[in-house]
PDB file of C-alpha atoms in Angstrom:
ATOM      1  CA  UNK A   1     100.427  79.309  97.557  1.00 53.00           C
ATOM      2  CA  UNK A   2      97.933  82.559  98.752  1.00 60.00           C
ATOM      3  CA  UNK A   3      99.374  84.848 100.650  1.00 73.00           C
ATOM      4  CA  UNK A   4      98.510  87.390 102.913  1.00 89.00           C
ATOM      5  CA  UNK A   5      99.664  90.924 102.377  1.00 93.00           C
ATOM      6  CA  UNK A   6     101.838  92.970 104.770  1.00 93.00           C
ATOM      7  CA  UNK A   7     103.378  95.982 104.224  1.00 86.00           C
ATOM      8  CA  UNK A   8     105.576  97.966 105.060  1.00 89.00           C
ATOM      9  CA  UNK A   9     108.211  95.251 105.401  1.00 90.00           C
ATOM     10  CA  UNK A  10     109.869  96.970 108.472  1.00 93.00           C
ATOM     11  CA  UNK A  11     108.642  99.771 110.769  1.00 95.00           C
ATOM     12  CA  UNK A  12     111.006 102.132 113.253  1.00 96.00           C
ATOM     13  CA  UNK A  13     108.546 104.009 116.109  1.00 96.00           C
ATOM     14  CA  UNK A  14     109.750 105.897 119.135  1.00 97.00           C
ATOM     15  CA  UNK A  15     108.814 104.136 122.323  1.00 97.00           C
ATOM     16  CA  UNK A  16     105.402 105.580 124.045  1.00 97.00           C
ATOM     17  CA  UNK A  17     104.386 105.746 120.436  1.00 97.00           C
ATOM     18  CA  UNK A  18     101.079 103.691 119.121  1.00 97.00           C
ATOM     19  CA  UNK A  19     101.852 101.582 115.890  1.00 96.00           C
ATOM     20  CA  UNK A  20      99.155 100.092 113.451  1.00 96.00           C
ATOM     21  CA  UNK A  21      99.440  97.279 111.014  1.00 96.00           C
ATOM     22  CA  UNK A  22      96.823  96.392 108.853  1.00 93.00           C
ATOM     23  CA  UNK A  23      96.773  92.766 106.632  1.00 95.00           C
ATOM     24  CA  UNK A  24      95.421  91.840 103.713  1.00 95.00           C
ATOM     25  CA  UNK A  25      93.645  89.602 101.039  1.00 93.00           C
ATOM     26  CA  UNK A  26      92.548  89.075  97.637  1.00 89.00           C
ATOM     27  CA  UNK A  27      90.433  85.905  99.288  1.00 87.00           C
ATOM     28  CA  UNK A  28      87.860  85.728 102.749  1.00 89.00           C
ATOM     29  CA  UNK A  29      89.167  84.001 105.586  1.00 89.00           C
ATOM     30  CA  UNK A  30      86.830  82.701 108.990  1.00 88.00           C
ATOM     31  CA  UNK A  31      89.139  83.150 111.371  1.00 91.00           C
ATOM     32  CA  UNK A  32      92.333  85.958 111.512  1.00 93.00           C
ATOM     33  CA  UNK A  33      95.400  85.669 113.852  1.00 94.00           C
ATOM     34  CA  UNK A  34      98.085  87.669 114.763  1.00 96.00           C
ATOM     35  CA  UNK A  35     101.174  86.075 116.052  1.00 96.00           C
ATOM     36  CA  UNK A  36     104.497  87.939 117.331  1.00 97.00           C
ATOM     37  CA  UNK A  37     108.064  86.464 116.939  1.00 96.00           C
ATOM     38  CA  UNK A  38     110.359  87.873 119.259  1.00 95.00           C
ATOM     39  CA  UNK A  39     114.087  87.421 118.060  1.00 89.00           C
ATOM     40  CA  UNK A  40     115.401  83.857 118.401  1.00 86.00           C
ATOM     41  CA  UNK A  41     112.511  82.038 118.929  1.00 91.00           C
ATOM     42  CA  UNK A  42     109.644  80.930 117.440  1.00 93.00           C
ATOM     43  CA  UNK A  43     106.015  82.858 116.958  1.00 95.00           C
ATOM     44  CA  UNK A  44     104.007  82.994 119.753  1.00 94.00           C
ATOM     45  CA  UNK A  45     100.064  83.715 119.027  1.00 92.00           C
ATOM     46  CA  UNK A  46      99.240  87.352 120.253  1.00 95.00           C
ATOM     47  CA  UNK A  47      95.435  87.356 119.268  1.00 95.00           C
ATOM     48  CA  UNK A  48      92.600  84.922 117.623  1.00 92.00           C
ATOM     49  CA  UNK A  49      89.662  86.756 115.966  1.00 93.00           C
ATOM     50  CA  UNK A  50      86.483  84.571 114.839  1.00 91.00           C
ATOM     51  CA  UNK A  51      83.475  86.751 113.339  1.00 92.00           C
ATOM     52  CA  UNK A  52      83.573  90.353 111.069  1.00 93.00           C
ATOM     53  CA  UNK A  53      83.701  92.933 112.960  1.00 93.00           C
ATOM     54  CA  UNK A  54      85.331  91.105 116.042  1.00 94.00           C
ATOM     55  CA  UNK A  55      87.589  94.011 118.225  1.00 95.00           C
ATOM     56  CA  UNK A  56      89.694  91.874 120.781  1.00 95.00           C
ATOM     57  CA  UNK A  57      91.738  93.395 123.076  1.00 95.00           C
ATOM     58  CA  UNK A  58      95.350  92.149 125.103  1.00 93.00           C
ATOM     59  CA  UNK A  59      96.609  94.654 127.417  1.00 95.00           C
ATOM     60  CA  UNK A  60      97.841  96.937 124.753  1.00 97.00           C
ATOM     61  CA  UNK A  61      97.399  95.466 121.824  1.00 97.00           C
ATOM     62  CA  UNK A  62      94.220  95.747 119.872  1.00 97.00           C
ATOM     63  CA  UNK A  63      92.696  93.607 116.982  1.00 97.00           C
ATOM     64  CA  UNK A  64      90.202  93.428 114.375  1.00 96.00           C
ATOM     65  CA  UNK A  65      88.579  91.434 111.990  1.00 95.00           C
ATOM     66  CA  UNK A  66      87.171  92.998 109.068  1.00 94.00           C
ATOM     67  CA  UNK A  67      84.046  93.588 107.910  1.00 94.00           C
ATOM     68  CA  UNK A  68      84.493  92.310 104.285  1.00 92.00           C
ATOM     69  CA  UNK A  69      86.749  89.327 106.248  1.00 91.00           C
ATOM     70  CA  UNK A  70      89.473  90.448 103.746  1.00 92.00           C
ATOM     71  CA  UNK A  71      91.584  92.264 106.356  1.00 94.00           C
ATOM     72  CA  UNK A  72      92.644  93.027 109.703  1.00 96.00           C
ATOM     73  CA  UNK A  73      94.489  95.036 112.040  1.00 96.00           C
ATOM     74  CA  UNK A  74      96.460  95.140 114.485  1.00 97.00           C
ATOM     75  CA  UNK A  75      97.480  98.060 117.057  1.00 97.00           C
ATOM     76  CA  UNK A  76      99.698  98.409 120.289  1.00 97.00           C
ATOM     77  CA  UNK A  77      99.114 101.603 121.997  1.00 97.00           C
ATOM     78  CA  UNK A  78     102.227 103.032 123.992  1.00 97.00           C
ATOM     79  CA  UNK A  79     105.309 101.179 122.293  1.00 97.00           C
ATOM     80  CA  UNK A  80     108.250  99.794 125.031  1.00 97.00           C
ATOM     81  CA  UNK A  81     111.328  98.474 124.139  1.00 95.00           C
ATOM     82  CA  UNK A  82     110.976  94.701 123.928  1.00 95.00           C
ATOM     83  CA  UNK A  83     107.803  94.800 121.755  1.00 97.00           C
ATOM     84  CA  UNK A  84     110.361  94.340 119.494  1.00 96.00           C
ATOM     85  CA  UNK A  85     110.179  91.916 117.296  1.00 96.00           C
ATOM     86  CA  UNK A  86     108.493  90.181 113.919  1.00 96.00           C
ATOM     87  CA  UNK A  87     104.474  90.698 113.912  1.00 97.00           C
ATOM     88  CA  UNK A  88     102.836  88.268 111.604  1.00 96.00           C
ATOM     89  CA  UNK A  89      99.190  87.990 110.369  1.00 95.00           C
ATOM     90  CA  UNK A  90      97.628  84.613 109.326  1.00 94.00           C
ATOM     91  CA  UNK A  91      94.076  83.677 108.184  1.00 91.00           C
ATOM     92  CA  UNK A  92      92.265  80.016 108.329  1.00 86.00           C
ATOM     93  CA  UNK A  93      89.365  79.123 105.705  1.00 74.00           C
ATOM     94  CA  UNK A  94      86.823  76.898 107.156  1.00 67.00           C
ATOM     95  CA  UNK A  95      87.758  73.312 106.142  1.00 64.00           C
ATOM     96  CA  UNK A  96      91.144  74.001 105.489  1.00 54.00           C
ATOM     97  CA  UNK A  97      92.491  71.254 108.216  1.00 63.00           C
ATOM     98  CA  UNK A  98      93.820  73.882 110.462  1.00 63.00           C
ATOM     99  CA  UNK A  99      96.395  74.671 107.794  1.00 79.00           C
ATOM    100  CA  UNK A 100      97.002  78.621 108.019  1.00 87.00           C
ATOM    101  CA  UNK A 101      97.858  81.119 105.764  1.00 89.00           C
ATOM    102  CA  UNK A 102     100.503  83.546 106.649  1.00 92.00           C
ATOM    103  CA  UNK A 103     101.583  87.108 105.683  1.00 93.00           C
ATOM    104  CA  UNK A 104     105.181  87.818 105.172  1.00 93.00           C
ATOM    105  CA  UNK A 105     105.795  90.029 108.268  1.00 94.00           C
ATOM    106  CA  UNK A 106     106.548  93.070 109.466  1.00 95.00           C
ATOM    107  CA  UNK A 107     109.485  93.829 111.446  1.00 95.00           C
ATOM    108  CA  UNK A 108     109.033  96.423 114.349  1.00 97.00           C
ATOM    109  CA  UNK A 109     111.782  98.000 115.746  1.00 96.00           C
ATOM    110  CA  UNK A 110     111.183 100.522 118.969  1.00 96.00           C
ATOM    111  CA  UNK A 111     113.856 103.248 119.599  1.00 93.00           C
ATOM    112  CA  UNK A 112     114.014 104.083 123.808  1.00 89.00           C
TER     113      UNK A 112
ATOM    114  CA  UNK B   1     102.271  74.893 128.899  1.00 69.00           C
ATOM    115  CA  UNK B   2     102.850  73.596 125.496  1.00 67.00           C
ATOM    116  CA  UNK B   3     106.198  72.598 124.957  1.00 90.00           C
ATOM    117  CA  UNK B   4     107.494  71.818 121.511  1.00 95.00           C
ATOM    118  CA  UNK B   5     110.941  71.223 121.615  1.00 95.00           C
ATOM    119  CA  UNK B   6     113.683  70.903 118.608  1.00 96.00           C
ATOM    120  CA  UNK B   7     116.454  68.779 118.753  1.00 91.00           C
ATOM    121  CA  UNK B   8     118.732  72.003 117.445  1.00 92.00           C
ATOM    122  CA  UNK B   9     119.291  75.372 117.837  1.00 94.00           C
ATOM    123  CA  UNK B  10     122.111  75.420 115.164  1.00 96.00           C
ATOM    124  CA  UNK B  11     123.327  73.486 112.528  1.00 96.00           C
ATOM    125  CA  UNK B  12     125.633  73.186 109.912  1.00 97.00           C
ATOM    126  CA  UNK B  13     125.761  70.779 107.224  1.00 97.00           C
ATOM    127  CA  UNK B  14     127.789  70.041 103.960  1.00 97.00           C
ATOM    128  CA  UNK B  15     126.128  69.691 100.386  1.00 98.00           C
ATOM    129  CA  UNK B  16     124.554  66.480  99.278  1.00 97.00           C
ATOM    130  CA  UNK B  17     124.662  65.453 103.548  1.00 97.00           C
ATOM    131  CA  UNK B  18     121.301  63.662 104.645  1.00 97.00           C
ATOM    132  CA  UNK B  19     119.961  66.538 107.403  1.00 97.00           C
ATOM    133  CA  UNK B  20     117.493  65.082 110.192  1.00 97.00           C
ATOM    134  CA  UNK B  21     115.478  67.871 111.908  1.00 97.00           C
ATOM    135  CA  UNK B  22     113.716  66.413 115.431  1.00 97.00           C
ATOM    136  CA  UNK B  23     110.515  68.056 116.611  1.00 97.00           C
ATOM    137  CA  UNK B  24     109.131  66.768 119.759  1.00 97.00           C
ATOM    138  CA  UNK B  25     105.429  68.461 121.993  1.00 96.00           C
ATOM    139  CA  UNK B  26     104.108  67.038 124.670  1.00 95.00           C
ATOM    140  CA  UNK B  27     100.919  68.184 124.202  1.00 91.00           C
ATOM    141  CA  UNK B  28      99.289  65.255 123.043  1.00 92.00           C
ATOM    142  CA  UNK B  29      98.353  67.305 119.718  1.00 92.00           C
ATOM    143  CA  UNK B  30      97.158  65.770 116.224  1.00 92.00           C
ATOM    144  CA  UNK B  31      98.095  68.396 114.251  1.00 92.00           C
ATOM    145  CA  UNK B  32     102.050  68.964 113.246  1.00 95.00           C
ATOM    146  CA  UNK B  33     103.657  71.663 110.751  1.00 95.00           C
ATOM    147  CA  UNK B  34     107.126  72.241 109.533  1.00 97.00           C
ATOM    148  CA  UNK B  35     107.609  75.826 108.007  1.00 97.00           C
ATOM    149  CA  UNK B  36     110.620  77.700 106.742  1.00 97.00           C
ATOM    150  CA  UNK B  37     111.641  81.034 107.660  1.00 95.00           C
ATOM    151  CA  UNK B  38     113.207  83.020 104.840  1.00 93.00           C
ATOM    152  CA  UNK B  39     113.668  87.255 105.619  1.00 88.00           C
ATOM    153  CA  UNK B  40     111.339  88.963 103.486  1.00 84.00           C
ATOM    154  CA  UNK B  41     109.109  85.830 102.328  1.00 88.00           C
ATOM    155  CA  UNK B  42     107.502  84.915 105.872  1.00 89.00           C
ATOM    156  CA  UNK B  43     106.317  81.176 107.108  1.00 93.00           C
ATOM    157  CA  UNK B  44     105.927  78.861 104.222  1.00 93.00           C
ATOM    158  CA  UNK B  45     104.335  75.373 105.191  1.00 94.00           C
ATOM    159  CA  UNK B  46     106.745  72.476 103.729  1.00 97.00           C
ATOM    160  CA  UNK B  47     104.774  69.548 105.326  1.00 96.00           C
ATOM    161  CA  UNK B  48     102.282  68.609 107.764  1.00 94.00           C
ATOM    162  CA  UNK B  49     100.491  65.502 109.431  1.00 94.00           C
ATOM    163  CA  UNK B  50      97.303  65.430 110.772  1.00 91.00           C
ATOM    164  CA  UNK B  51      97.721  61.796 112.568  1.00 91.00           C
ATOM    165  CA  UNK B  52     100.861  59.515 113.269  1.00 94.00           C
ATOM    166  CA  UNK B  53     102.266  57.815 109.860  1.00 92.00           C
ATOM    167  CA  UNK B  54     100.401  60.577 107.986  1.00 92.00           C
ATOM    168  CA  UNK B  55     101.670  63.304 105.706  1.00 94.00           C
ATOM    169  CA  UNK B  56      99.997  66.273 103.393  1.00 93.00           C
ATOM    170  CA  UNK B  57     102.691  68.470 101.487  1.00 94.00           C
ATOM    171  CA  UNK B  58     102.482  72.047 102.113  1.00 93.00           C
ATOM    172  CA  UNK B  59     103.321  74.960  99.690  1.00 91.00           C
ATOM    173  CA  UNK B  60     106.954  73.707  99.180  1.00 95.00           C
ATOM    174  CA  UNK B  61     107.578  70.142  99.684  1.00 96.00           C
ATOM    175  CA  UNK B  62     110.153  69.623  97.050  1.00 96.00           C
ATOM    176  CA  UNK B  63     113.899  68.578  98.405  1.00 96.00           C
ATOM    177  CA  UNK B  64     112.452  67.934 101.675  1.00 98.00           C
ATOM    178  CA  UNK B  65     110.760  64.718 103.218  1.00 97.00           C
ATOM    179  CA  UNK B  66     108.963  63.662 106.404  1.00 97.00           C
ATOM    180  CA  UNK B  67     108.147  60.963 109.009  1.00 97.00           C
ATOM    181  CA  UNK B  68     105.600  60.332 111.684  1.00 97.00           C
ATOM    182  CA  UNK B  69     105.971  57.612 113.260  1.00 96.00           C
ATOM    183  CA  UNK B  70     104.782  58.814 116.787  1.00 96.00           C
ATOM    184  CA  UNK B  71     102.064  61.202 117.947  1.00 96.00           C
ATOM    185  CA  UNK B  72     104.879  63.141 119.677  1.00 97.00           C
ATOM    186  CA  UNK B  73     107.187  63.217 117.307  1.00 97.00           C
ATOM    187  CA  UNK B  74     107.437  65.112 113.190  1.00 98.00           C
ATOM    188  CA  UNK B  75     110.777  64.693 111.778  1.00 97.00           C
ATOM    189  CA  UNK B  76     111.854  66.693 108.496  1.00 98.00           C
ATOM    190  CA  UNK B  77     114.440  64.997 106.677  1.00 98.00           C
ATOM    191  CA  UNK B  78     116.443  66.607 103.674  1.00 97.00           C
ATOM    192  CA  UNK B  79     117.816  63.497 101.680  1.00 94.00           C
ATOM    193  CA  UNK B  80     120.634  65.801 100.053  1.00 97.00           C
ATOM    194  CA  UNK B  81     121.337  69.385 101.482  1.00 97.00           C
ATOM    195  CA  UNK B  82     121.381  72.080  98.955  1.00 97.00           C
ATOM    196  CA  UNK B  83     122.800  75.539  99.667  1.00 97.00           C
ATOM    197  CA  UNK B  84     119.423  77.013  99.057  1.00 97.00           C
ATOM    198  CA  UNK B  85     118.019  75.248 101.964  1.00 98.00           C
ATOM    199  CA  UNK B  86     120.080  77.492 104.151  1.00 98.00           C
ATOM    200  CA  UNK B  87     117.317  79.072 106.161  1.00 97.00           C
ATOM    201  CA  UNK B  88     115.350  79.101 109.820  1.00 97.00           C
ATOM    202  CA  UNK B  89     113.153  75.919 110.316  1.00 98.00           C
ATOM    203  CA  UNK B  90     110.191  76.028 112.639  1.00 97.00           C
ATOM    204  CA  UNK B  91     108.031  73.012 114.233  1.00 97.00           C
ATOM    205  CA  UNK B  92     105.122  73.463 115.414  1.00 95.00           C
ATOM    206  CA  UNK B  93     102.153  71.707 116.792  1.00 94.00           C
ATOM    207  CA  UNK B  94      98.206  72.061 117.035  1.00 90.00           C
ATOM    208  CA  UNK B  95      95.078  70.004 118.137  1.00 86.00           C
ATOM    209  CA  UNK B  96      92.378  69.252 116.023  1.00 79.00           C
ATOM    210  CA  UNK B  97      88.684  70.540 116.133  1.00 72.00           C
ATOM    211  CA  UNK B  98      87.881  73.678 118.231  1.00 69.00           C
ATOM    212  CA  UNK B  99      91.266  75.988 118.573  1.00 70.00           C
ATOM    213  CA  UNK B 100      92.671  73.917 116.127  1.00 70.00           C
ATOM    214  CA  UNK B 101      94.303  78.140 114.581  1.00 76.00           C
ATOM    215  CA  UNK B 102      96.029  78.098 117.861  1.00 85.00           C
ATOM    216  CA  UNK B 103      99.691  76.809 116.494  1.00 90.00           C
ATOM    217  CA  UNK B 104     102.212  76.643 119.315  1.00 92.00           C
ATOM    218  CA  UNK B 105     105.704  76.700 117.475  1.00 95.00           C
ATOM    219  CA  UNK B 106     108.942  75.428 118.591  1.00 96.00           C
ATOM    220  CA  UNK B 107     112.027  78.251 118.851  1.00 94.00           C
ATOM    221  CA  UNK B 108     113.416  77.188 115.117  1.00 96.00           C
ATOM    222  CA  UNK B 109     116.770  75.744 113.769  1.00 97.00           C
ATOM    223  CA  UNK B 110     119.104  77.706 111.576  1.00 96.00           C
ATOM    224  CA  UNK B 111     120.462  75.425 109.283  1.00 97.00           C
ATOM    225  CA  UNK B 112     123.414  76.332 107.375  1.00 98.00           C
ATOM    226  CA  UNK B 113     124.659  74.246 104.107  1.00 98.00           C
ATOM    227  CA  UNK B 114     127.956  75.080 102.768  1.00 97.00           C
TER     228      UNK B 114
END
């Protein structure tokens, strides 16, 4: 199946740093998500993004959908300890019966 | 709050065993999703049901099976356990239409076949 692209695989920041991840795709999706798994449980959606272009903002976490709709982004400003954790992208197509496309992950870890 | 709920945390099984997996939400959603959870390959979809007693394979049905015979409830069933489906399993639940992205997920069993 498609796949979204992640990379690196895992990332090691100091805390009070700012991290960026970017995802992308060979294909255009309508709608980009970003979903955080925190260790021992199961995702939990972070931010939904619906038109190119779209900047959203949650506390300290910032995302965007790109213009092409091929990519997005996602940033957290001022790193703490338990944003720890596995930070996956996914991507919808119109008429694809809410089934979404995920990237592989990336893997943050924060050192205090 | 959406709640969806699997019936284990942990599991081990033996080789050629018939596994059940139990999802449950109480959410009143249309949409259910099982995934697997593999380190370094991400979520792949292995089945999903848009309505009760319906079924769509995902990206890698094979060795696996479901049932849905209530709204609530999305059971994966392996009919004989390999030791390649050693891996985390993760439910989870959406509604149809509008916010229909918005997948709430259960916290995953870790299923172990020896």
């Amino acid at each position: 199946g498609q796949q979204l692209n992640q990379s690196p695989q895992s990332m090691f920041i100091q805390e009070g740093e700012d991290v960026s991840m970017n995802c992308t795709s060979s294909s255009i999706f309508n709608t980009w998500l970003w979903y955080k798994q925190d260790p021992g449980e199961g995702p939990v959606l972070l931010i939904a993004l619906y038109k190119a272009g779209e900047l959203t903002s949650n506390g300290r976490l910032t995302a965007q959908f790109g213009i092409t709709r091929k990519d997005s982004f996602l940033n957290i400003s001022a790193s703490i300890p338990s944003d720890v954790g596995i930070y996956f992208c996914a991507g919808l197509h119109t008429g694809a019966n809410s089934k979404l496309t995920f990237g592989k992950g990336i893997t943050l870890s924060v050192r205090p | 709050d959406v709640k969806v709920t699997q019936s284990s945390r942990y599991l081990v099984k033996r080789t050629g065993e018939k596994v059940f997996l139990e999802c449950v939400q109480d959410m009143d959603h249309e949409n259910m999703f099982w995934y697997r959870q593999d380190p370094g390959l991400g979520l792949r979809l292995i089945y999903f049901s848009y309505d009760v007693k319906m079924k769509e394979k995902g990206d890698i049905p094979e060795g696996y099976s479901v049932s849905r015979e209530k709204k609530e409830r999305f059971s994966l069933i392996l009919e004989s356990a390999s030791t390649n489906q050693t891996s985390m399993y993760l439910c989870a639940s959406s509604v149809q239409g509008p916010s229909a992205e918005t997948q709430y997920f259960g916290p995953g069993t870790r299923l172990l076949v020896l």
